[in-house]
PDB file of C-alpha atoms in Angstrom:
ATOM      1  CA  PRO A 216      86.074 -10.040  31.274  1.00  0.00           C
ATOM      2  CA  THR A 217      85.905  -9.241  34.996  1.00  0.00           C
ATOM      3  CA  TRP A 218      89.724  -9.272  35.289  1.00  0.00           C
ATOM      4  CA  ALA A 219      89.957  -6.967  32.284  1.00  0.00           C
ATOM      5  CA  SER A 220      87.411  -4.668  33.910  1.00  0.00           C
ATOM      6  CA  THR A 221      89.385  -4.477  37.136  1.00  0.00           C
ATOM      7  CA  LEU A 222      92.473  -3.539  35.113  1.00  0.00           C
ATOM      8  CA  GLY A 223      90.600  -0.658  33.504  1.00  0.00           C
ATOM      9  CA  ASP A 224      89.993  -2.361  30.153  1.00  0.00           C
ATOM     10  CA  ARG A 225      86.281  -1.615  29.639  1.00  0.00           C
ATOM     11  CA  ARG A 226      85.785  -3.499  26.341  1.00  0.00           C
ATOM     12  CA  TYR A 227      84.203  -6.483  28.189  1.00  0.00           C
ATOM     13  CA  ASN A 228      82.301  -4.588  30.876  1.00  0.00           C
ATOM     14  CA  ASP A 229      78.981  -6.048  29.661  1.00  0.00           C
ATOM     15  CA  ARG A 230      79.782  -9.707  30.403  1.00  0.00           C
ATOM     16  CA  TRP A 231      80.975 -12.236  32.958  1.00  0.00           C
ATOM     17  CA  GLU A 232      83.752 -14.759  32.373  1.00  0.00           C
ATOM     18  CA  ASP A 233      82.795 -18.041  30.720  1.00  0.00           C
ATOM     19  CA  VAL A 234      83.230 -20.643  33.443  1.00  0.00           C
ATOM     20  CA  GLY A 235      81.702 -23.529  31.475  1.00  0.00           C
ATOM     21  CA  LEU A 236      83.692 -26.701  31.374  1.00  0.00           C
ATOM     22  CA  GLU A 237      84.233 -26.397  27.601  1.00  0.00           C
ATOM     23  CA  ALA A 238      85.639 -22.909  28.000  1.00  0.00           C
ATOM     24  CA  ILE A 239      87.908 -24.057  30.867  1.00  0.00           C
ATOM     25  CA  GLU A 240      89.291 -26.874  28.688  1.00  0.00           C
ATOM     26  CA  ALA A 241      89.753 -24.472  25.745  1.00  0.00           C
ATOM     27  CA  ARG A 242      91.783 -22.089  27.921  1.00  0.00           C
ATOM     28  CA  HIS A 243      93.855 -25.024  29.152  1.00  0.00           C
ATOM     29  CA  ARG A 244      94.624 -26.098  25.554  1.00  0.00           C
ATOM     30  CA  HIS A 245      95.485 -22.484  24.671  1.00  0.00           C
ATOM     31  CA  ARG A 246      98.001 -22.339  27.505  1.00  0.00           C
ATOM     32  CA  GLN A 247      99.591 -25.611  26.359  1.00  0.00           C
ATOM     33  CA  GLU A 248      99.894 -24.220  22.848  1.00  0.00           C
ATOM     34  CA  ALA A 249     101.302 -20.948  24.102  1.00  0.00           C
ATOM     35  CA  LEU A 250     103.906 -22.849  26.141  1.00  0.00           C
ATOM     36  CA  ALA A 251     104.902 -24.831  23.107  1.00  0.00           C
ATOM     37  CA  ARG A 252     105.374 -21.700  21.079  1.00  0.00           C
ATOM     38  CA  LEU A 253     107.320 -20.038  23.857  1.00  0.00           C
ATOM     39  CA  LYS A 254     109.684 -23.028  24.095  1.00  0.00           C
ATOM     40  CA  ALA A 255     110.369 -22.649  20.348  1.00  0.00           C
ATOM     41  CA  ILE A 256     111.791 -19.173  20.899  1.00  0.00           C
ATOM     42  CA  ASP A 257     115.597 -19.052  21.220  1.00  0.00           C
ATOM     43  CA  ARG A 258     115.911 -17.490  24.624  1.00  0.00           C
ATOM     44  CA  ALA A 259     119.614 -16.786  24.186  1.00  0.00           C
ATOM     45  CA  ARG A 260     118.861 -14.337  21.353  1.00  0.00           C
ATOM     46  CA  LEU A 261     116.651 -12.171  23.580  1.00  0.00           C
ATOM     47  CA  SER A 262     117.712  -9.105  25.505  1.00  0.00           C
ATOM     48  CA  ALA A 263     118.180  -9.525  29.271  1.00  0.00           C
ATOM     49  CA  ALA A 264     114.798  -7.860  29.918  1.00  0.00           C
ATOM     50  CA  ASP A 265     113.061 -10.099  27.406  1.00  0.00           C
ATOM     51  CA  GLN A 266     114.747 -13.200  28.828  1.00  0.00           C
ATOM     52  CA  LEU A 267     113.270 -12.249  32.182  1.00  0.00           C
ATOM     53  CA  ASN A 268     109.840 -11.759  30.624  1.00  0.00           C
ATOM     54  CA  HIS A 269     110.259 -15.106  28.836  1.00  0.00           C
ATOM     55  CA  ASP A 270     111.113 -16.887  32.079  1.00  0.00           C
ATOM     56  CA  LEU A 271     108.235 -15.270  33.996  1.00  0.00           C
ATOM     57  CA  PHE A 272     105.756 -16.046  31.261  1.00  0.00           C
ATOM     58  CA  ARG A 273     106.944 -19.649  31.065  1.00  0.00           C
ATOM     59  CA  LYS A 274     106.675 -20.062  34.846  1.00  0.00           C
ATOM     60  CA  ASP A 275     103.105 -18.675  34.808  1.00  0.00           C
ATOM     61  CA  LEU A 276     102.065 -20.992  31.960  1.00  0.00           C
ATOM     62  CA  GLU A 277     103.679 -24.068  33.541  1.00  0.00           C
ATOM     63  CA  THR A 278     102.040 -23.325  36.901  1.00  0.00           C
ATOM     64  CA  ASP A 279      98.596 -22.843  35.328  1.00  0.00           C
ATOM     65  CA  ILE A 280      98.965 -26.048  33.299  1.00  0.00           C
ATOM     66  CA  GLU A 281     100.050 -28.059  36.330  1.00  0.00           C
ATOM     67  CA  GLU A 282      97.266 -26.543  38.484  1.00  0.00           C
ATOM     68  CA  HIS A 283      94.634 -27.536  35.900  1.00  0.00           C
ATOM     69  CA  GLY A 284      95.309 -31.183  36.733  1.00  0.00           C
ATOM     70  CA  PHE A 285      94.088 -30.634  40.338  1.00  0.00           C
ATOM     71  CA  ARG A 286      90.691 -29.429  38.939  1.00  0.00           C
ATOM     72  CA  LEU A 287      90.397 -26.603  41.423  1.00  0.00           C
ATOM     73  CA  TYR A 288      87.940 -24.995  39.030  1.00  0.00           C
ATOM     74  CA  LEU A 289      85.369 -27.495  40.433  1.00  0.00           C
ATOM     75  CA  LEU A 290      85.548 -25.527  43.694  1.00  0.00           C
ATOM     76  CA  PRO A 291      84.216 -22.154  42.477  1.00  0.00           C
ATOM     77  CA  VAL A 292      82.759 -21.039  45.806  1.00  0.00           C
ATOM     78  CA  ASN A 293      84.406 -20.512  49.185  1.00  0.00           C
ATOM     79  CA  GLN A 294      84.168 -18.037  52.013  1.00  0.00           C
ATOM     80  CA  ARG A 295      86.692 -15.715  50.440  1.00  0.00           C
ATOM     81  CA  GLY A 296      84.870 -15.384  47.127  1.00  0.00           C
ATOM     82  CA  GLY A 297      82.841 -16.792  44.304  1.00  0.00           C
ATOM     83  CA  ILE A 298      79.694 -15.902  42.529  1.00  0.00           C
ATOM     84  CA  GLN A 299      78.037 -15.112  45.848  1.00  0.00           C
ATOM     85  CA  THR A 300      80.317 -12.078  46.215  1.00  0.00           C
ATOM     86  CA  ALA A 301      80.232 -10.983  42.545  1.00  0.00           C
ATOM     87  CA  ASP A 302      78.644  -7.701  43.576  1.00  0.00           C
ATOM     88  CA  GLU A 303      82.012  -6.632  45.003  1.00  0.00           C
ATOM     89  CA  LEU A 304      83.019  -5.898  41.387  1.00  0.00           C
ATOM     90  CA  THR A 305      81.020  -2.661  41.660  1.00  0.00           C
ATOM     91  CA  GLU A 306      83.642  -1.355  44.075  1.00  0.00           C
ATOM     92  CA  LEU A 307      86.383  -1.770  41.419  1.00  0.00           C
ATOM     93  CA  LEU A 308      84.609  -0.415  38.396  1.00  0.00           C
ATOM     94  CA  ARG A 309      84.310   3.085  37.007  1.00  0.00           C
ATOM     95  CA  PHE A 310      80.744   4.332  36.859  1.00  0.00           C
ATOM     96  CA  GLN A 311      80.998   7.621  35.016  1.00  0.00           C
ATOM     97  CA  THR A 312      79.324   7.334  31.582  1.00  0.00           C
ATOM     98  CA  VAL A 313      75.917   6.142  30.487  1.00  0.00           C
ATOM     99  CA  LYS A 314      77.680   3.212  28.820  1.00  0.00           C
ATOM    100  CA  ASP A 315      79.283   2.229  32.142  1.00  0.00           C
ATOM    101  CA  TYR A 316      75.859   1.896  33.677  1.00  0.00           C
ATOM    102  CA  ASP A 317      74.363   0.192  30.624  1.00  0.00           C
ATOM    103  CA  ASP A 318      77.244  -2.309  30.660  1.00  0.00           C
ATOM    104  CA  TRP A 319      76.521  -3.152  34.309  1.00  0.00           C
ATOM    105  CA  VAL A 320      72.817  -3.724  33.511  1.00  0.00           C
ATOM    106  CA  ALA A 321      73.881  -6.014  30.651  1.00  0.00           C
ATOM    107  CA  ARG A 322      76.083  -7.964  33.074  1.00  0.00           C
ATOM    108  CA  LEU A 323      73.190  -8.290  35.537  1.00  0.00           C
ATOM    109  CA  ARG A 324      70.995  -9.671  32.803  1.00  0.00           C
ATOM    110  CA  GLN A 325      73.650 -12.303  32.025  1.00  0.00           C
ATOM    111  CA  LEU A 326      74.052 -13.430  35.603  1.00  0.00           C
ATOM    112  CA  PRO A 327      71.734 -16.478  35.160  1.00  0.00           C
ATOM    113  CA  ARG A 328      74.187 -18.007  32.605  1.00  0.00           C
ATOM    114  CA  TYR A 329      77.106 -17.345  34.931  1.00  0.00           C
ATOM    115  CA  MET A 330      75.148 -18.944  37.783  1.00  0.00           C
ATOM    116  CA  GLU A 331      74.187 -22.035  35.742  1.00  0.00           C
ATOM    117  CA  GLN A 332      77.800 -22.578  34.794  1.00  0.00           C
ATOM    118  CA  THR A 333      78.907 -22.165  38.408  1.00  0.00           C
ATOM    119  CA  LEU A 334      76.262 -24.658  39.597  1.00  0.00           C
ATOM    120  CA  ALA A 335      77.379 -27.097  36.865  1.00  0.00           C
ATOM    121  CA  LEU A 336      80.973 -26.848  38.158  1.00  0.00           C
ATOM    122  CA  MET A 337      79.775 -27.498  41.719  1.00  0.00           C
ATOM    123  CA  ARG A 338      77.701 -30.504  40.607  1.00  0.00           C
ATOM    124  CA  GLU A 339      80.679 -31.921  38.744  1.00  0.00           C
ATOM    125  CA  GLY A 340      82.800 -31.318  41.859  1.00  0.00           C
ATOM    126  CA  VAL A 341      80.345 -33.408  43.863  1.00  0.00           C
ATOM    127  CA  ARG A 342      80.456 -36.182  41.243  1.00  0.00           C
ATOM    128  CA  ALA A 343      84.249 -36.075  41.278  1.00  0.00           C
ATOM    129  CA  LYS A 344      84.209 -35.992  45.140  1.00  0.00           C
ATOM    130  CA  LYS A 345      86.093 -32.690  45.029  1.00  0.00           C
ATOM    131  CA  LEU A 346      84.676 -30.655  47.862  1.00  0.00           C
ATOM    132  CA  TRP A 347      85.849 -28.015  50.345  1.00  0.00           C
ATOM    133  CA  PRO A 348      85.847 -29.015  54.020  1.00  0.00           C
ATOM    134  CA  ARG A 349      82.732 -27.696  55.806  1.00  0.00           C
ATOM    135  CA  GLU A 350      84.817 -25.104  57.709  1.00  0.00           C
ATOM    136  CA  VAL A 351      85.818 -23.393  54.488  1.00  0.00           C
ATOM    137  CA  LEU A 352      82.157 -22.795  53.564  1.00  0.00           C
ATOM    138  CA  GLN A 353      80.723 -21.676  56.906  1.00  0.00           C
ATOM    139  CA  ARG A 354      80.280 -18.006  55.835  1.00  0.00           C
ATOM    140  CA  VAL A 355      78.867 -18.819  52.394  1.00  0.00           C
ATOM    141  CA  PRO A 356      75.174 -19.146  53.442  1.00  0.00           C
ATOM    142  CA  ALA A 357      75.190 -15.576  54.843  1.00  0.00           C
ATOM    143  CA  GLN A 358      76.974 -14.330  51.679  1.00  0.00           C
ATOM    144  CA  ILE A 359      74.191 -15.841  49.575  1.00  0.00           C
ATOM    145  CA  GLU A 360      71.471 -14.604  51.865  1.00  0.00           C
ATOM    146  CA  LYS A 361      72.544 -10.932  51.448  1.00  0.00           C
ATOM    147  CA  GLN A 362      71.699 -11.278  47.715  1.00  0.00           C
ATOM    148  CA  LEU A 363      68.097 -12.371  48.409  1.00  0.00           C
ATOM    149  CA  VAL A 364      66.531  -8.951  48.761  1.00  0.00           C
ATOM    150  CA  ALA A 365      62.808  -8.128  48.675  1.00  0.00           C
ATOM    151  CA  ARG A 366      63.446  -4.763  47.016  1.00  0.00           C
ATOM    152  CA  PRO A 367      65.822  -4.483  44.095  1.00  0.00           C
ATOM    153  CA  GLU A 368      67.153  -1.212  45.496  1.00  0.00           C
ATOM    154  CA  ASP A 369      68.466  -3.103  48.520  1.00  0.00           C
ATOM    155  CA  SER A 370      70.629  -5.355  46.329  1.00  0.00           C
ATOM    156  CA  PRO A 371      74.378  -4.798  46.445  1.00  0.00           C
ATOM    157  CA  PHE A 372      74.314  -5.068  42.662  1.00  0.00           C
ATOM    158  CA  TYR A 373      72.114  -1.997  42.553  1.00  0.00           C
ATOM    159  CA  ALA A 374      74.560   0.196  44.502  1.00  0.00           C
ATOM    160  CA  PRO A 375      75.929   2.138  41.460  1.00  0.00           C
ATOM    161  CA  PHE A 376      72.410   3.391  40.682  1.00  0.00           C
ATOM    162  CA  LYS A 377      71.911   5.017  44.059  1.00  0.00           C
ATOM    163  CA  LYS A 378      74.157   7.916  43.185  1.00  0.00           C
ATOM    164  CA  PHE A 379      74.881   8.706  39.553  1.00  0.00           C
ATOM    165  CA  HIS A 380      78.008  10.395  38.337  1.00  0.00           C
ATOM    166  CA  ASP A 381      77.576  14.030  37.342  1.00  0.00           C
ATOM    167  CA  ASP A 382      78.328  13.135  33.693  1.00  0.00           C
ATOM    168  CA  VAL A 383      75.148  11.037  33.405  1.00  0.00           C
ATOM    169  CA  PRO A 384      72.317  13.221  32.072  1.00  0.00           C
ATOM    170  CA  ALA A 385      69.226  13.468  34.283  1.00  0.00           C
ATOM    171  CA  ALA A 386      67.107  12.167  31.354  1.00  0.00           C
ATOM    172  CA  GLU A 387      69.046   8.851  31.394  1.00  0.00           C
ATOM    173  CA  ARG A 388      69.080   8.268  35.123  1.00  0.00           C
ATOM    174  CA  GLU A 389      65.468   7.039  35.484  1.00  0.00           C
ATOM    175  CA  ARG A 390      65.873   4.661  32.494  1.00  0.00           C
ATOM    176  CA  LEU A 391      69.078   3.214  33.848  1.00  0.00           C
ATOM    177  CA  ALA A 392      67.643   2.829  37.388  1.00  0.00           C
ATOM    178  CA  ARG A 393      64.505   1.154  36.024  1.00  0.00           C
ATOM    179  CA  PHE A 394      66.537  -1.291  33.931  1.00  0.00           C
ATOM    180  CA  ALA A 395      68.760  -2.059  36.937  1.00  0.00           C
ATOM    181  CA  ARG A 396      65.779  -2.730  39.207  1.00  0.00           C
ATOM    182  CA  GLU A 397      64.250  -4.988  36.550  1.00  0.00           C
ATOM    183  CA  ALA A 398      67.541  -6.853  36.052  1.00  0.00           C
ATOM    184  CA  VAL A 399      67.946  -7.411  39.813  1.00  0.00           C
ATOM    185  CA  ALA A 400      64.391  -8.582  40.250  1.00  0.00           C
ATOM    186  CA  GLN A 401      64.212 -10.806  37.161  1.00  0.00           C
ATOM    187  CA  HIS A 402      67.735 -12.143  36.829  1.00  0.00           C
ATOM    188  CA  VAL A 403      69.912 -11.575  39.902  1.00  0.00           C
ATOM    189  CA  VAL A 404      67.639 -12.532  42.781  1.00  0.00           C
ATOM    190  CA  PRO A 405      66.181 -15.647  41.059  1.00  0.00           C
ATOM    191  CA  SER A 406      69.781 -16.775  40.256  1.00  0.00           C
ATOM    192  CA  TYR A 407      70.752 -16.514  43.921  1.00  0.00           C
ATOM    193  CA  ARG A 408      67.658 -18.415  44.978  1.00  0.00           C
ATOM    194  CA  LYS A 409      68.885 -21.284  42.788  1.00  0.00           C
ATOM    195  CA  LEU A 410      72.305 -21.074  44.450  1.00  0.00           C
ATOM    196  CA  LYS A 411      70.756 -21.098  47.884  1.00  0.00           C
ATOM    197  CA  ALA A 412      68.575 -24.079  47.082  1.00  0.00           C
ATOM    198  CA  TYR A 413      71.569 -26.029  45.702  1.00  0.00           C
ATOM    199  CA  PHE A 414      73.971 -25.017  48.424  1.00  0.00           C
TER     200      PHE A 414
END
């Protein structure tokens, strides 16, 4: 969903990706099935452009399938990104309509599930002895700390509600801002407290 959102596909703007182990394995099986179907296509019967697309798609699938074996998904947090920098998505999204803002509030309310899945991946990584070197994680504590705000309005997740688009009616702005403050206070900040405690 977040990748779709960054590409401008707003159908999934109200949710985070599913990073649970079951979902990760389901996506892996899907890629294996897609590769099998792709291999069944007679490449020679395709146009030159479609042969190139075939080859690129096959390479992407094979790379993803091979990478799955390294279990890098058990390393969901590093200094360049992870759930601790999820607020950066606000810089890539369009906030123009009431629905855009409502979708972001819905995402904020779902952050605890995303956090629990991320923590589960990290715990499994520890069990599997799959960990980043300490140097890779040096900046992460400060990245987590910036999410632990005393006032919801100071949260980076609240940024879109500080200045509404002109298309958002004045009557809706207070409701949206109130819901955003509640979501940050009740869902976002407590989630990051859990991450800090675990980290």
